[in-house]
Short mmCIF file of C-alpha atoms and ligand atoms in Angstrom, two decimals:
data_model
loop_
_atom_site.label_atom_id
_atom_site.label_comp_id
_atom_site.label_asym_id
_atom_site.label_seq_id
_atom_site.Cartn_x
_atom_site.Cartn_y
_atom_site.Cartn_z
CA UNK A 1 -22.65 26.14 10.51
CA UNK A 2 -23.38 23.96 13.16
CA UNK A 3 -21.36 20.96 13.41
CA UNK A 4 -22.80 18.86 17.06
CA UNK A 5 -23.13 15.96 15.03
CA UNK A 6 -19.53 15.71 13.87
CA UNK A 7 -18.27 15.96 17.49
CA UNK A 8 -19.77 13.15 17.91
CA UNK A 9 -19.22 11.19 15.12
CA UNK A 10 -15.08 12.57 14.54
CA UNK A 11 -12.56 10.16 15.72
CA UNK A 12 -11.34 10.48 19.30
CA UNK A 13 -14.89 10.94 20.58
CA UNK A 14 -15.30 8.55 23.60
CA UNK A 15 -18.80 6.57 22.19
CA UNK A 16 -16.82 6.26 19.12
CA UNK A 17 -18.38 3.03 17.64
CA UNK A 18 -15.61 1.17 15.11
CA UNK A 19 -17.94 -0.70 13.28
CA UNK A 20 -20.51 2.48 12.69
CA UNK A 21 -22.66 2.28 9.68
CA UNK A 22 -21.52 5.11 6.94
CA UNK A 23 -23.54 8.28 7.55
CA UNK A 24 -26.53 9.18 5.62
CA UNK A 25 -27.88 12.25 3.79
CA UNK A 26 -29.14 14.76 6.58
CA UNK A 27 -26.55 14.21 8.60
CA UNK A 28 -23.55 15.98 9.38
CA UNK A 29 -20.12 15.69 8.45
CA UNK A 30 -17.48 14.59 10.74
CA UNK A 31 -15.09 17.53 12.55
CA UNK A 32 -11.51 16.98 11.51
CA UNK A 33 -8.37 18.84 10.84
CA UNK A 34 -6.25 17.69 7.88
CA UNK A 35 -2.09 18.29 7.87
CA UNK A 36 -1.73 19.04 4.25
CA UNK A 37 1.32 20.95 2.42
CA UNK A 38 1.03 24.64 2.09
CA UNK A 39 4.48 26.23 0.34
CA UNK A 40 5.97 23.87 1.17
CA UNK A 41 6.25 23.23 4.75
CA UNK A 42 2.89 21.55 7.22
CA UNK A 43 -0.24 23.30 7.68
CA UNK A 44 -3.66 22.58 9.07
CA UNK A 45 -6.90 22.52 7.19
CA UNK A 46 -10.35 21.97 8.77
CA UNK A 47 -13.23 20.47 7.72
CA UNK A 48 -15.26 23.67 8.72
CA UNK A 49 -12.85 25.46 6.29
CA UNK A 50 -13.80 23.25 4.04
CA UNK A 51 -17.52 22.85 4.54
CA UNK A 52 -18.73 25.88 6.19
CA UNK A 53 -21.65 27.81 4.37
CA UNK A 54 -20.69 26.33 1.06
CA UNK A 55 -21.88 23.65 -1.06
CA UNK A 56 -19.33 21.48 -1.98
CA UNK A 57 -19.44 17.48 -4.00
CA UNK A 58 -16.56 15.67 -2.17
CA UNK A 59 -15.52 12.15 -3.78
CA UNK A 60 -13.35 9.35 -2.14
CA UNK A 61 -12.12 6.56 -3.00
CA UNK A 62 -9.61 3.98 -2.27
CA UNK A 63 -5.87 4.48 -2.78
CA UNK A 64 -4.39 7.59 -5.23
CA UNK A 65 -2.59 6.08 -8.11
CA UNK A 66 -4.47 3.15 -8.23
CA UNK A 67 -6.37 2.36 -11.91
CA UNK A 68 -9.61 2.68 -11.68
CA UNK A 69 -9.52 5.95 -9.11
CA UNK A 70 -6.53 7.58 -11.74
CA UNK A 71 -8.39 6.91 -15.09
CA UNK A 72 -12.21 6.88 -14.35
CA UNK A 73 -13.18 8.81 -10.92
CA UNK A 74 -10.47 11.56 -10.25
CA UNK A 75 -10.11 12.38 -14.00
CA UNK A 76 -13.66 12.40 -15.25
CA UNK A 77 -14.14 14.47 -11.96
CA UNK A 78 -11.87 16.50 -13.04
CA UNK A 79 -13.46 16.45 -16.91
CA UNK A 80 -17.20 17.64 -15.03
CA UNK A 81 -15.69 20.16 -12.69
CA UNK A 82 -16.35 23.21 -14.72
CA UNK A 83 -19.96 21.58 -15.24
CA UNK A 84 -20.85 20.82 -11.91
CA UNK A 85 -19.72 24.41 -10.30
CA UNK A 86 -22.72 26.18 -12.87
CA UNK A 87 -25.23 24.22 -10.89
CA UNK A 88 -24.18 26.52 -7.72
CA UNK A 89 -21.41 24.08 -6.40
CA UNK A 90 -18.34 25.82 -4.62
CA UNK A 91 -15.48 23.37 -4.68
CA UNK A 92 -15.41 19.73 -6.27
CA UNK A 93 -12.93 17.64 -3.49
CA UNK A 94 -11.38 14.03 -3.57
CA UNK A 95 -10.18 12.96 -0.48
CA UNK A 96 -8.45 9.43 0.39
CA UNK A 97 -6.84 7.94 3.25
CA UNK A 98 -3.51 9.35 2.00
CA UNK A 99 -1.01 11.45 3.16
CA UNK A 100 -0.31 14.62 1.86
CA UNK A 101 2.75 14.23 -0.29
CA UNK A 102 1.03 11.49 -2.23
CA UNK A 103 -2.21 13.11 -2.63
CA UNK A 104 0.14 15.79 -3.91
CA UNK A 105 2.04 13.57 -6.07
CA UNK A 106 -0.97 12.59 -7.88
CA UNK A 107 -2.49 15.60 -8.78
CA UNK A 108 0.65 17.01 -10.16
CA UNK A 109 0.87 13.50 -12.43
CA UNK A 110 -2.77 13.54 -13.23
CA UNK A 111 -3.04 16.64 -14.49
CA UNK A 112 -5.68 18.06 -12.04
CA UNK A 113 -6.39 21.43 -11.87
CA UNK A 114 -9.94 21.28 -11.39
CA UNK A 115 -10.30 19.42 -8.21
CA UNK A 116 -9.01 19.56 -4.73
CA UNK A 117 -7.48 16.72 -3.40
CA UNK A 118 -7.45 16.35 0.50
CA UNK A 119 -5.17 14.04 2.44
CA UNK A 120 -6.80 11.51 5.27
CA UNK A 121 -3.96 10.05 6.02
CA UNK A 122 -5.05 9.40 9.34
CA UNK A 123 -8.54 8.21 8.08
CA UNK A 124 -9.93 10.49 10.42
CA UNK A 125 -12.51 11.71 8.83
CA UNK A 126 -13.36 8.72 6.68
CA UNK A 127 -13.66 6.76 10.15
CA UNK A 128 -16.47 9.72 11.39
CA UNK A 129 -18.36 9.19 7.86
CA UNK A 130 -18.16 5.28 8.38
CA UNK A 131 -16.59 4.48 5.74
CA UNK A 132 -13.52 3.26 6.83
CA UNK A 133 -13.18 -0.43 5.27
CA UNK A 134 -10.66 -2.84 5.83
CA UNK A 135 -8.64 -3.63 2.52
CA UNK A 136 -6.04 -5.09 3.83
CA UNK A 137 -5.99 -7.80 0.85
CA UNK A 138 -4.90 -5.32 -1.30
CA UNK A 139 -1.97 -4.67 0.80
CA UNK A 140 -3.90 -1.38 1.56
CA UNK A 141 -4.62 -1.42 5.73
CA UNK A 142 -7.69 0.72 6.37
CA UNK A 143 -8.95 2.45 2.98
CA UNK A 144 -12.12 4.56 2.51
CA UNK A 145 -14.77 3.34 0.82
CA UNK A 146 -15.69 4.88 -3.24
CA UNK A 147 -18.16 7.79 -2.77
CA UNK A 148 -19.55 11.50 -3.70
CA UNK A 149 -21.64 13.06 -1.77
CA UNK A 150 -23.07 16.39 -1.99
CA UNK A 151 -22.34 18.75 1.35
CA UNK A 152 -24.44 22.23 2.03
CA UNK A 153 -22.98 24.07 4.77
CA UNK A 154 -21.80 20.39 6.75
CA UNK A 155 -24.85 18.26 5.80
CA UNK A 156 -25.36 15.48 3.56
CA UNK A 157 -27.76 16.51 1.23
CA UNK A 158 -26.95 13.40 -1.34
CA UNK A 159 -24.95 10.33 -1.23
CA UNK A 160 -23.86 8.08 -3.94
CA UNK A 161 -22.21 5.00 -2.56
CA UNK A 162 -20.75 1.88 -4.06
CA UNK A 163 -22.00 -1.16 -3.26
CA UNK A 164 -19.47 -3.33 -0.71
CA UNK A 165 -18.82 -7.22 -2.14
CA UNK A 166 -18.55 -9.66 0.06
CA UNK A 167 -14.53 -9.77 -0.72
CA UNK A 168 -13.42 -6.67 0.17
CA UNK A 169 -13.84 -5.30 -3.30
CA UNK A 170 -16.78 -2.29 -4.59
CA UNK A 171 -18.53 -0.98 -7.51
CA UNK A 172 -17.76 1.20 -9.94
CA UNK A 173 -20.97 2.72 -10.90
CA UNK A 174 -22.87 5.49 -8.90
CA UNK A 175 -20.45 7.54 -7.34
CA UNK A 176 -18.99 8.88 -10.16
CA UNK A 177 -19.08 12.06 -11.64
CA UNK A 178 -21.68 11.65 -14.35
CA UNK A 179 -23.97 10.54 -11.94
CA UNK A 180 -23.31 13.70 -9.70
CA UNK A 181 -23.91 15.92 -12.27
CA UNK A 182 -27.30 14.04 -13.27
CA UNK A 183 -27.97 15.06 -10.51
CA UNK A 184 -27.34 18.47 -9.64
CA UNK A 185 -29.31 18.77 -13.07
CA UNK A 186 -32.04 17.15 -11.97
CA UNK A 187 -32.55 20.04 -9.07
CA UNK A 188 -31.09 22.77 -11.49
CA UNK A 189 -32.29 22.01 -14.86
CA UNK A 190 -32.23 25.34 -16.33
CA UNK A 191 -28.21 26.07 -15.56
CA UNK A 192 -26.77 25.96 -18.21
CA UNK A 193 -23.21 23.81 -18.96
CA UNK A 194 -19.91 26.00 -19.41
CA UNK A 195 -19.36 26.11 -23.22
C1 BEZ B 1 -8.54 0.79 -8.23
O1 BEZ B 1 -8.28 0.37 -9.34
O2 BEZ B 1 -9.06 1.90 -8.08
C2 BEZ B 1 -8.21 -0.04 -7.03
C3 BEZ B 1 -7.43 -1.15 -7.16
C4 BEZ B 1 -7.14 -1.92 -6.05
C5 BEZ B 1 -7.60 -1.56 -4.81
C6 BEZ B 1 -8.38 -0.44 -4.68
C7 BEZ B 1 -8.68 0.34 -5.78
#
């Protein structure tokens, strides 16, 4: 996989641009490492580990625990994971500007099991996808923005963003996990659901 476009676009990068527009489908993802808990002590995870000749539907959203990313987006996503890996899908990942004990913390209290949560607490990556949004009127700082996307091998190949309101607040509507898997149906139409 190549990944020139994620040099440029990962944090730290001297043109970096604060205010860039989010990235769109054909382009690549940004070039991170993540510090995430591994038996229990720090580790390192990369984004190429992550992304790297594999297709993968990566969600984020604003703040674990919070209502509507607990009981619609993170669960149903974790409903639809089974479903969405037939239609040739490696890994199903939600990612928020987190740290890893939370993003922990929340999986283990949700229930997950079918999705892989990713910490950005530094909001490293979600600053290289532009989608770093102030919410600091939640009481939040800098939050990402509520998203899927589908990723082959580092690239964009879809991405279903929520609207931005004028107040700081988003949508609810496209970026959630139905709406993925209409859509990896509508390219695979023939795979068939797990029963
Ligand atoms: C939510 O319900 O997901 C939410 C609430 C407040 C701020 C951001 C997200």
């Amino acid at each position: 996989m190549r990944f020139d476009r994620a040099a440029e676009t990962a944090s730290g990068a001297d043109d970096e641009d604060p205010d860039m527009p989010p990235l769109t489908e054909g382009q690549r993802i940004p070039e991170v490492t993540f510090r995430v808990r591994r038996d229990g002590d720090w580790a390192d995870l990369t984004s190429r580990e992550l992304f790297a000749d594999r297709s993968v539907v990566l969600f984020a959203l604003p703040g674990a625990f919070t209502p509507t990313c607990s009981d619609k987006h993170l669960s149903r996503f974790n409903q639809l994971a089974p479903a969405i890996r037939v239609h040739g899908v490696d890994e199903v990942i939600c990612l928020s500007v987190n740290d890893a004990c939370v993003m922990d913390a929340w999986r283990e209290t949700q229930g997950v099991t079918e999705v892989r949560l990713i910490p950005d607490g530094n909001g490293e990556f979600t600053r290289g996808m532009g989608m770093l949004v102030d919410r600091r009127a939640n009481g939040f700082g800098e939050r990402s923005r509520r998203y899927a996307m589908l990723v082959r091998d580092g690239v964009i190949e879809k991405l279903l963003l929520e609207e931005l309101r004028p107040d700081g607040t988003e949508t609810y509507g496209v970026s959630d996990a139905d709406s993925m898997l209409a859509h990896l149906a509508s390219l695979s139409p023939r795979a068939k659901p797990p029963t």
